[in-house]
Coordinates of C-alpha atoms in Angstrom, one line a residue:
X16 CA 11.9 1.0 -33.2
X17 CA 9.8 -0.5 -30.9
X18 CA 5.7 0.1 -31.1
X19 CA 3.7 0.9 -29.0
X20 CA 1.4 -2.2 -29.5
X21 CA 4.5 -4.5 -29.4
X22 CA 5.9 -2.5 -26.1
X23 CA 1.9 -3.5 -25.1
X24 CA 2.2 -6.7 -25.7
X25 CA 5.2 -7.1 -23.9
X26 CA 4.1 -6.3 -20.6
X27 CA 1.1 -8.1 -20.5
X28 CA 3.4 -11.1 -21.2
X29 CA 4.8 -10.0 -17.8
X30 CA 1.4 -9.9 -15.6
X31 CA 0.3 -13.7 -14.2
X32 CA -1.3 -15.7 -16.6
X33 CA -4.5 -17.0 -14.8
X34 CA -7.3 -18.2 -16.2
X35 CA -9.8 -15.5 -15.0
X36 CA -8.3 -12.7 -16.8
X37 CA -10.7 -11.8 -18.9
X38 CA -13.5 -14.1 -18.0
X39 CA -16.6 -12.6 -16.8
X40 CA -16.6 -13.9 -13.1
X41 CA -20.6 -13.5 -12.6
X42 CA -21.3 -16.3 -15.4
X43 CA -23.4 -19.0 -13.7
X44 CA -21.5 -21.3 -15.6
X45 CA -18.0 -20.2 -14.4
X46 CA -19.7 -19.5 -10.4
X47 CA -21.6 -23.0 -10.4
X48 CA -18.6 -24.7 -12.1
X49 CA -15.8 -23.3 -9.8
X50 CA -14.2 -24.8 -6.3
X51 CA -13.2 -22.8 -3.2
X52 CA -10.6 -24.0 -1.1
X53 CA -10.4 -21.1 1.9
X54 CA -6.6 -20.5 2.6
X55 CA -6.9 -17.7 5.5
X56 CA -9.2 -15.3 6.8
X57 CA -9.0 -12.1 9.5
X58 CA -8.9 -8.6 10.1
X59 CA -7.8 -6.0 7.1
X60 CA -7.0 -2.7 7.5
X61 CA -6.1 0.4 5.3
X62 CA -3.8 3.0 6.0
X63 CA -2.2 7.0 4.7
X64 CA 0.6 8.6 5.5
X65 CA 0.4 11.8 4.7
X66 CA 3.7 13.9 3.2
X67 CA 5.6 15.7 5.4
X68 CA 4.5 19.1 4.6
X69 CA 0.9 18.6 4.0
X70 CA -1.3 19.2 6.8
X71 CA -4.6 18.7 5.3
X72 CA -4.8 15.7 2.8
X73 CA -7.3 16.2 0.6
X74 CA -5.8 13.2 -2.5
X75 CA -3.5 10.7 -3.4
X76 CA -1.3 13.7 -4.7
X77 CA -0.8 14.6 -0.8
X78 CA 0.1 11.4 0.5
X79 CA 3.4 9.8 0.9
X80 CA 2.0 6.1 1.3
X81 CA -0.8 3.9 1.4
X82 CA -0.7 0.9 3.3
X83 CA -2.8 -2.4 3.5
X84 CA -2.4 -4.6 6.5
X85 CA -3.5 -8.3 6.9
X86 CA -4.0 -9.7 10.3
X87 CA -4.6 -13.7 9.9
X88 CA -7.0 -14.9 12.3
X89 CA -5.5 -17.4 15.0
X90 CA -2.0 -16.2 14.4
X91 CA 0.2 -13.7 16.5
X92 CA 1.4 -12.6 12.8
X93 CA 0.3 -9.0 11.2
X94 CA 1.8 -7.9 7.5
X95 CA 2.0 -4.1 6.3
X96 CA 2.3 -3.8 2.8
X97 CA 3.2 -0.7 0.6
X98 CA 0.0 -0.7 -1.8
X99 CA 1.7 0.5 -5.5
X100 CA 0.3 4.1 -6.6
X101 CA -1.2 4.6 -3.6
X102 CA -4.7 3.5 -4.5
X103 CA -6.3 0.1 -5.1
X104 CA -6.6 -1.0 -8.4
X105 CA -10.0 -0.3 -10.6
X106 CA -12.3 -2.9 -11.1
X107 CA -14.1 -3.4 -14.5
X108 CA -17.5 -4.7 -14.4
X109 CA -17.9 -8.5 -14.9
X110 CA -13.9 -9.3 -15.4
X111 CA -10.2 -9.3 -13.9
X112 CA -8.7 -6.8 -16.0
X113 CA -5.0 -7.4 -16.2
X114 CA -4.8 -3.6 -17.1
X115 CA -6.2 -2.7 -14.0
X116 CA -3.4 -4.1 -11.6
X117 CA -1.2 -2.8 -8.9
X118 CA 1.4 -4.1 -6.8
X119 CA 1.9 -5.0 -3.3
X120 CA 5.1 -4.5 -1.6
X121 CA 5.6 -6.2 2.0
X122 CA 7.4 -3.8 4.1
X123 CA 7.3 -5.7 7.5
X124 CA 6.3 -8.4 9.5
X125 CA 5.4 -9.2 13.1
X126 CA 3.3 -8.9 15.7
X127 CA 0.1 -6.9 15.5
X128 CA 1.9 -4.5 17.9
X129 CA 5.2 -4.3 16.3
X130 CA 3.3 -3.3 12.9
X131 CA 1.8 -0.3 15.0
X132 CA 5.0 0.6 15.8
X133 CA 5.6 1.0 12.2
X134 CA 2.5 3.1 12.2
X135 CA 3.8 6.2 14.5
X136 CA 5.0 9.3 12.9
X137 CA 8.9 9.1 12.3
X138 CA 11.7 11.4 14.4
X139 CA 14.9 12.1 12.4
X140 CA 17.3 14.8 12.0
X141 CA 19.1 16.5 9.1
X142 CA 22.0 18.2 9.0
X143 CA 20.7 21.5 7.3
X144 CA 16.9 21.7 8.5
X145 CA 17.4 20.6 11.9
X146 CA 14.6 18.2 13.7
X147 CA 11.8 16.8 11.0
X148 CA 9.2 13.9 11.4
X149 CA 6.9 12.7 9.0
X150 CA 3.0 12.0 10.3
X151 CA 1.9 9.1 11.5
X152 CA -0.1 6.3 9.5
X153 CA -3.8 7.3 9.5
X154 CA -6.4 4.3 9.4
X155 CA -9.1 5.0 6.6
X156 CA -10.5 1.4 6.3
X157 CA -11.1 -1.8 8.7
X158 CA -12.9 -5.1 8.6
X159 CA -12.5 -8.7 7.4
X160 CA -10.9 -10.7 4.3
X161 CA -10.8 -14.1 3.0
X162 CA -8.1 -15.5 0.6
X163 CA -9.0 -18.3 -1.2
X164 CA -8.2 -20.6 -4.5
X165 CA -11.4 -20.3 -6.8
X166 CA -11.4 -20.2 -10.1
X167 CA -7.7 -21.6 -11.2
X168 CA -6.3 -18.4 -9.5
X169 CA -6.3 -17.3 -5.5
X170 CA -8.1 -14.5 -5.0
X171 CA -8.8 -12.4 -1.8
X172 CA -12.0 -10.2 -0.7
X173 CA -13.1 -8.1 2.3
X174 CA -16.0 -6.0 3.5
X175 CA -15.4 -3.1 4.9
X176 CA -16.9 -2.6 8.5
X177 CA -15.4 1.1 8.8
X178 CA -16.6 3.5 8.3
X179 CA -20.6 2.1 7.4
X180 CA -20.5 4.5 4.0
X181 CA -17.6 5.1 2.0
X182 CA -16.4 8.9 1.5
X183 CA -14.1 11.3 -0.3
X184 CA -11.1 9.7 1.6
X185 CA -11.7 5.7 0.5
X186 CA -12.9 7.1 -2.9
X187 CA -9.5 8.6 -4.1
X188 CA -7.8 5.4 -2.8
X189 CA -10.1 3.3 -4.3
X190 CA -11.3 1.3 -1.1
X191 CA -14.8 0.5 -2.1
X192 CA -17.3 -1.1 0.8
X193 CA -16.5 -4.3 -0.1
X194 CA -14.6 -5.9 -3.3
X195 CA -12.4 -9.0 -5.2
X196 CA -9.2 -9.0 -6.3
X197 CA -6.9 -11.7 -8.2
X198 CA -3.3 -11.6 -6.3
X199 CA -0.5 -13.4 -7.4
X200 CA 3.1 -13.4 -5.8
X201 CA 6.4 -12.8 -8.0
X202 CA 9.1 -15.1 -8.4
X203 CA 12.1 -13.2 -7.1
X204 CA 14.3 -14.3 -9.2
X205 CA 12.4 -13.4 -12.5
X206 CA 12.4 -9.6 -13.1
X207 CA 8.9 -8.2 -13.8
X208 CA 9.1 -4.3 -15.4
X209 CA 7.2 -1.9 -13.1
X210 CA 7.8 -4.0 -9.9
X211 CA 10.1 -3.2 -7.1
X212 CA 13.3 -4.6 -7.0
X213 CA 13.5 -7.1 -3.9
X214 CA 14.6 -10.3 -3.0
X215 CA 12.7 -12.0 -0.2
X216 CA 14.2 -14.7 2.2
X217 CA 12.2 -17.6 1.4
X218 CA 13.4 -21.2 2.7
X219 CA 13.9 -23.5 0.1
X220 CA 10.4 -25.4 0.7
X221 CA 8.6 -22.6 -1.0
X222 CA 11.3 -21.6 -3.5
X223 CA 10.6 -24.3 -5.0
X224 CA 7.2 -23.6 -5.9
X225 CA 8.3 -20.8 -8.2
X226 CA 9.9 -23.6 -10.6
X227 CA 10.4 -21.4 -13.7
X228 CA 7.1 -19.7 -13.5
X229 CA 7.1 -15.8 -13.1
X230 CA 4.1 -15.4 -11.2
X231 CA 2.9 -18.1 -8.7
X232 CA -0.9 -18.5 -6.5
X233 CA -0.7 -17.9 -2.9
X234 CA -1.5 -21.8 -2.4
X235 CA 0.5 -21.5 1.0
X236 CA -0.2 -18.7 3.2
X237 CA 3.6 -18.7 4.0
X238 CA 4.2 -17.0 0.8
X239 CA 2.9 -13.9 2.6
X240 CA 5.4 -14.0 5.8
X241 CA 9.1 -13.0 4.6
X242 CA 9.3 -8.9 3.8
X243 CA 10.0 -8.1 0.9
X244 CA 7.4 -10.4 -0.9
X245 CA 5.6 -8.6 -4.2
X246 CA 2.1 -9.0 -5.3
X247 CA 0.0 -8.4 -8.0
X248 CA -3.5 -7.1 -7.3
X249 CA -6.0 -7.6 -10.2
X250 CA -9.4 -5.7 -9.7
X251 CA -11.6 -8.3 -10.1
X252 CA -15.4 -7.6 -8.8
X253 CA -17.2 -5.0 -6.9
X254 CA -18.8 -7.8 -4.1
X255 CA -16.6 -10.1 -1.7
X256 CA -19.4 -12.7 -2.7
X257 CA -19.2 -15.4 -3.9
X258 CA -16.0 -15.8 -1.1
X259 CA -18.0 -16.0 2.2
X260 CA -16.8 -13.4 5.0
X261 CA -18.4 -14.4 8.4
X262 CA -20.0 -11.7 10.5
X263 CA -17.6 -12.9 13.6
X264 CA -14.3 -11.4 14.0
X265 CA -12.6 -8.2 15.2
X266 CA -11.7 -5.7 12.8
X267 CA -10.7 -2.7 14.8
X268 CA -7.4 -0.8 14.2
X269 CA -6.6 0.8 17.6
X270 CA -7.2 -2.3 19.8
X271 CA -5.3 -4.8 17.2
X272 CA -2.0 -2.5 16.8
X273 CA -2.2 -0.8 20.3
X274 CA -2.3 2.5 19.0
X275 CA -4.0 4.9 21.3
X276 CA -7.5 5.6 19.8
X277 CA -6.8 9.4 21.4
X278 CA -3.7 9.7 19.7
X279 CA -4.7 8.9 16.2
X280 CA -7.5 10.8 14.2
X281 CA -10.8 8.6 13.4
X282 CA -12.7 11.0 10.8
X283 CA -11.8 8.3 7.5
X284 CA -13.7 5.9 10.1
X285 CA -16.2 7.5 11.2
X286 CA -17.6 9.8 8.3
X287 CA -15.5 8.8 5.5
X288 CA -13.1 12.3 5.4
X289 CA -9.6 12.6 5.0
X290 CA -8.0 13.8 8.0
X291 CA -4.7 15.6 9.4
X292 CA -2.4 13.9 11.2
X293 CA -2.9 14.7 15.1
X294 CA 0.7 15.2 16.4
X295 CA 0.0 13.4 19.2
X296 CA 0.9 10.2 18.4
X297 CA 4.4 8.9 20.1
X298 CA 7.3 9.4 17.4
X299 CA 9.9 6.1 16.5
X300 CA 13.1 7.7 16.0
X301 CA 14.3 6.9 12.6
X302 CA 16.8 3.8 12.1
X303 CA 18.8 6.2 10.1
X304 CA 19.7 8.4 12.5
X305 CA 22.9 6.7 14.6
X306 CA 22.8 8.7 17.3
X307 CA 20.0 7.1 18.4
X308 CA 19.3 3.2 19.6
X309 CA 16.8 0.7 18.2
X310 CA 16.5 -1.7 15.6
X311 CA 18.5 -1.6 12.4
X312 CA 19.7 -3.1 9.1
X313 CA 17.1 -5.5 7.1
X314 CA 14.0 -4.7 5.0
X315 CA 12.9 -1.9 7.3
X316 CA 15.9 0.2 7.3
X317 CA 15.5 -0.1 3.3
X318 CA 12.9 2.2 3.6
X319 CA 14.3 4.5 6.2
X320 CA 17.2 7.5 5.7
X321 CA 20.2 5.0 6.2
X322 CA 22.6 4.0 3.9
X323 CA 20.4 0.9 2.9
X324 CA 17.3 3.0 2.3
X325 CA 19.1 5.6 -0.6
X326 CA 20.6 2.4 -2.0
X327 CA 17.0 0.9 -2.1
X328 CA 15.5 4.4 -3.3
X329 CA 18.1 4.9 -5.9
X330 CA 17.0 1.2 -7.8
X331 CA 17.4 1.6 -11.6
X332 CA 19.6 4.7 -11.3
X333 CA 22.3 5.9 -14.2
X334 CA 25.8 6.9 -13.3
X335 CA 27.1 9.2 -14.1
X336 CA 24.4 11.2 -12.1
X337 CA 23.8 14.8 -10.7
X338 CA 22.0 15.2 -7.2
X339 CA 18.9 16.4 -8.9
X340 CA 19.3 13.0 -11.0
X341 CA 19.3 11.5 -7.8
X342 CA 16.4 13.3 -6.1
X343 CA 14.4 12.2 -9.7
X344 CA 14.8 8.4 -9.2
X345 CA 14.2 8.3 -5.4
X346 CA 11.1 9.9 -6.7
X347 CA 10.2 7.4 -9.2
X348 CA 10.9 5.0 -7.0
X349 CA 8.6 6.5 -4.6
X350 CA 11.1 6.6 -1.7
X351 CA 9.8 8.2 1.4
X352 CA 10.3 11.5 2.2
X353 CA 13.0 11.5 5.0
X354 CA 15.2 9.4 2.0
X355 CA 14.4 12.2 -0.6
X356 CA 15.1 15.0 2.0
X357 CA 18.4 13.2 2.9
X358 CA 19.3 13.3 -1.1
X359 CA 18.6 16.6 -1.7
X360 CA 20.5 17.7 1.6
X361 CA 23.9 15.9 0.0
X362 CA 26.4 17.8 -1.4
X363 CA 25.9 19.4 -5.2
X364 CA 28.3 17.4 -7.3
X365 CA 28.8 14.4 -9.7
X366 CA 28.7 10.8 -8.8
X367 CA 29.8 8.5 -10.8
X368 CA 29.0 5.3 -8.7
X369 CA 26.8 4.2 -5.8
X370 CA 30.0 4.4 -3.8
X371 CA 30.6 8.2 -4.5
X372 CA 26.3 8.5 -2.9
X373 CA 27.4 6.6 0.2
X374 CA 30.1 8.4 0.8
X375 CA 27.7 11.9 0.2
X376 CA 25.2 10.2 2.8
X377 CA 28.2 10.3 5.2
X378 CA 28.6 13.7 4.7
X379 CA 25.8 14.8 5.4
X380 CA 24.5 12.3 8.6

């Protein structure tokens, strides 16, 4: 039987083996010694959505996502990314922990505006409870980041320019007012336990800087344009510094993503709290409803109430399997909640392969 030492041991085999694991990153001798090569810099912003039925957030516990978004400066290019646990990885004092890591899903990419898009509450139906719509994306932290190659590893830091003093909301998602993280991106052809299971659409220039290695540095900022990319987010220091973050530069969430700033609650900005979603923010009806037009298929509909998105929420699953079976591992796999709702609105019976679900889905859509 396996120990649970040796089970230890095997998954930090599995995190990225950089050289700053472990190193304490405010040694003069490491600081004086190291090189910075900057790779990109803009706005980042951090964003909740909160569960369906939960009008007043009040912890991670309430919330259906977190997202981080990174909006490169010079570039008509913004990323969304599904931040793993819904919180930001702690940071140890004086080291990059590789205990104290999280991963980084990327959900979608496109323009600053499409992203907020992405951001709106979600309109779908079901066939037993009618009409349901889960809130929109509430932003709890702007301001600026740097990515850059330092210490035989990339790492990226920000500084938070909203709100001015960090509060009960950026506290249980661990956003701190400014802070350093090693990130990594996974080969996707290497497996990593604990990771999603996806497969991004990278052109063969930068497959081929995987080579055999499970875990690569973002030495091209390309790395970070096809969805379905995954990341590793090391906590690393509690100060952007010694990665320089100029003064210059937007960082404001409404303007970037052309949300109306009426539309969407500012409290996380302005005083720190968690806050309801307003309702008043323009629904996107949900690419899994097919009575309705719009975008579909790909990455994004993964994640919605279509066939695609129980497939995707279902990773890992055991056949046979009863619906509450089903209902578990969407939840494990921290599938949204219109893709739960849709599973535990499918018939009550056994399935006995991802074929038998499908044909449930039908059923009930």
């Amino acid at each position: 039987m396996e120990t649970a030492a040796r089970a230890g041991e095997k998954r930090d085999a599995d995190l990225p083996t950089l050289p700053a694991f472990g190193v304490p990153l405010t040694s003069p001798t490491v600081c004086e010694a190291a090189m910075t090569q900057m790779i990109e810099t803009g706005e980042i912003h951090f964003f909740y959505r909160p569960k369906i039925d939960v009008y007043q957030p009040s912890g991670v516990d309430d919330l259906q996502r977190m997202y981080l978004a990174l909006v490169p400066d010079d570039r008509d290019l913004a990323r969304l990314f599904i931040v793993g646990r819904k919180q930001l990885p702690d940071i140890l004092a004086g080291e990059a922990d590789p205990s104290e890591r999280h991963w980084l899903l990327l959900a979608e990419v496109g323009t600053p505006v499409e992203i907020g898009e992405a951001l709106r509450p979600v309109h779908y139906e079901t066939k037993t409870r009618g009409e349901r719509q889960t809130p929109q994306a509430i932003p709890v932290g702007s301001g600026r980041y740097v990515i850059a190659a330092r210490d035989d590893s990339t790492q990226i830091a920000y500084r938070l320019r909203a709100p001015k003093t960090v509060g009960a909301a950026q506290e249980a998602l661990n956003i701190q007012d400014e802070a350093r993280f090693v990130i990594a991106v996974r080969n996707p052809s290497v497996k990593v336990p604990g990771f999603p299971d996806a497969q991004p659409d990278y052109p063969s220039d930068l497959s081929v800087k995987f080579a055999d290695e499970r875990w690569i540095d973002i030495s091209d900022s390309r790395l970070l344009d096809h969805e379905d990319a995954q990341l590793v987010l090391i906590g690393a220091e509690e100060q952007a510094a010694p990665l320089e973050i100029g003064a210059n530069g937007k960082a404001d969430p409404f303007a970037t993503f052309g949300l109306a700033a009426g539309d969407w609650p500012d409290d996380p900005l302005e005083s720190g709290a968690f806050a309801a979603a307003t309702g008043d923010a323009e629904p996107v009806e949900s690419e899994g409803d097919r009575s309705k037009g719009g975008r579909r298929g790909g990455p994004v509909a993964a994640r919605t109430d279509s066939a695609a998105g129980v497939t995707s929420a279902l990773t890992g699953i055991s056949f046979p399997s009863d619906r509450a079976g089903l209902v578990r591992q969407a939840r494990d796999n921290d599938a949204p909640d219109e893709v739960i709702d849709l599973i535990e609105n499918m018939p009550e019976r056994r399935f006995e392969t991802m074929a038998d679900v499908s044909k449930a889905v039908g059923e009930v859509r």
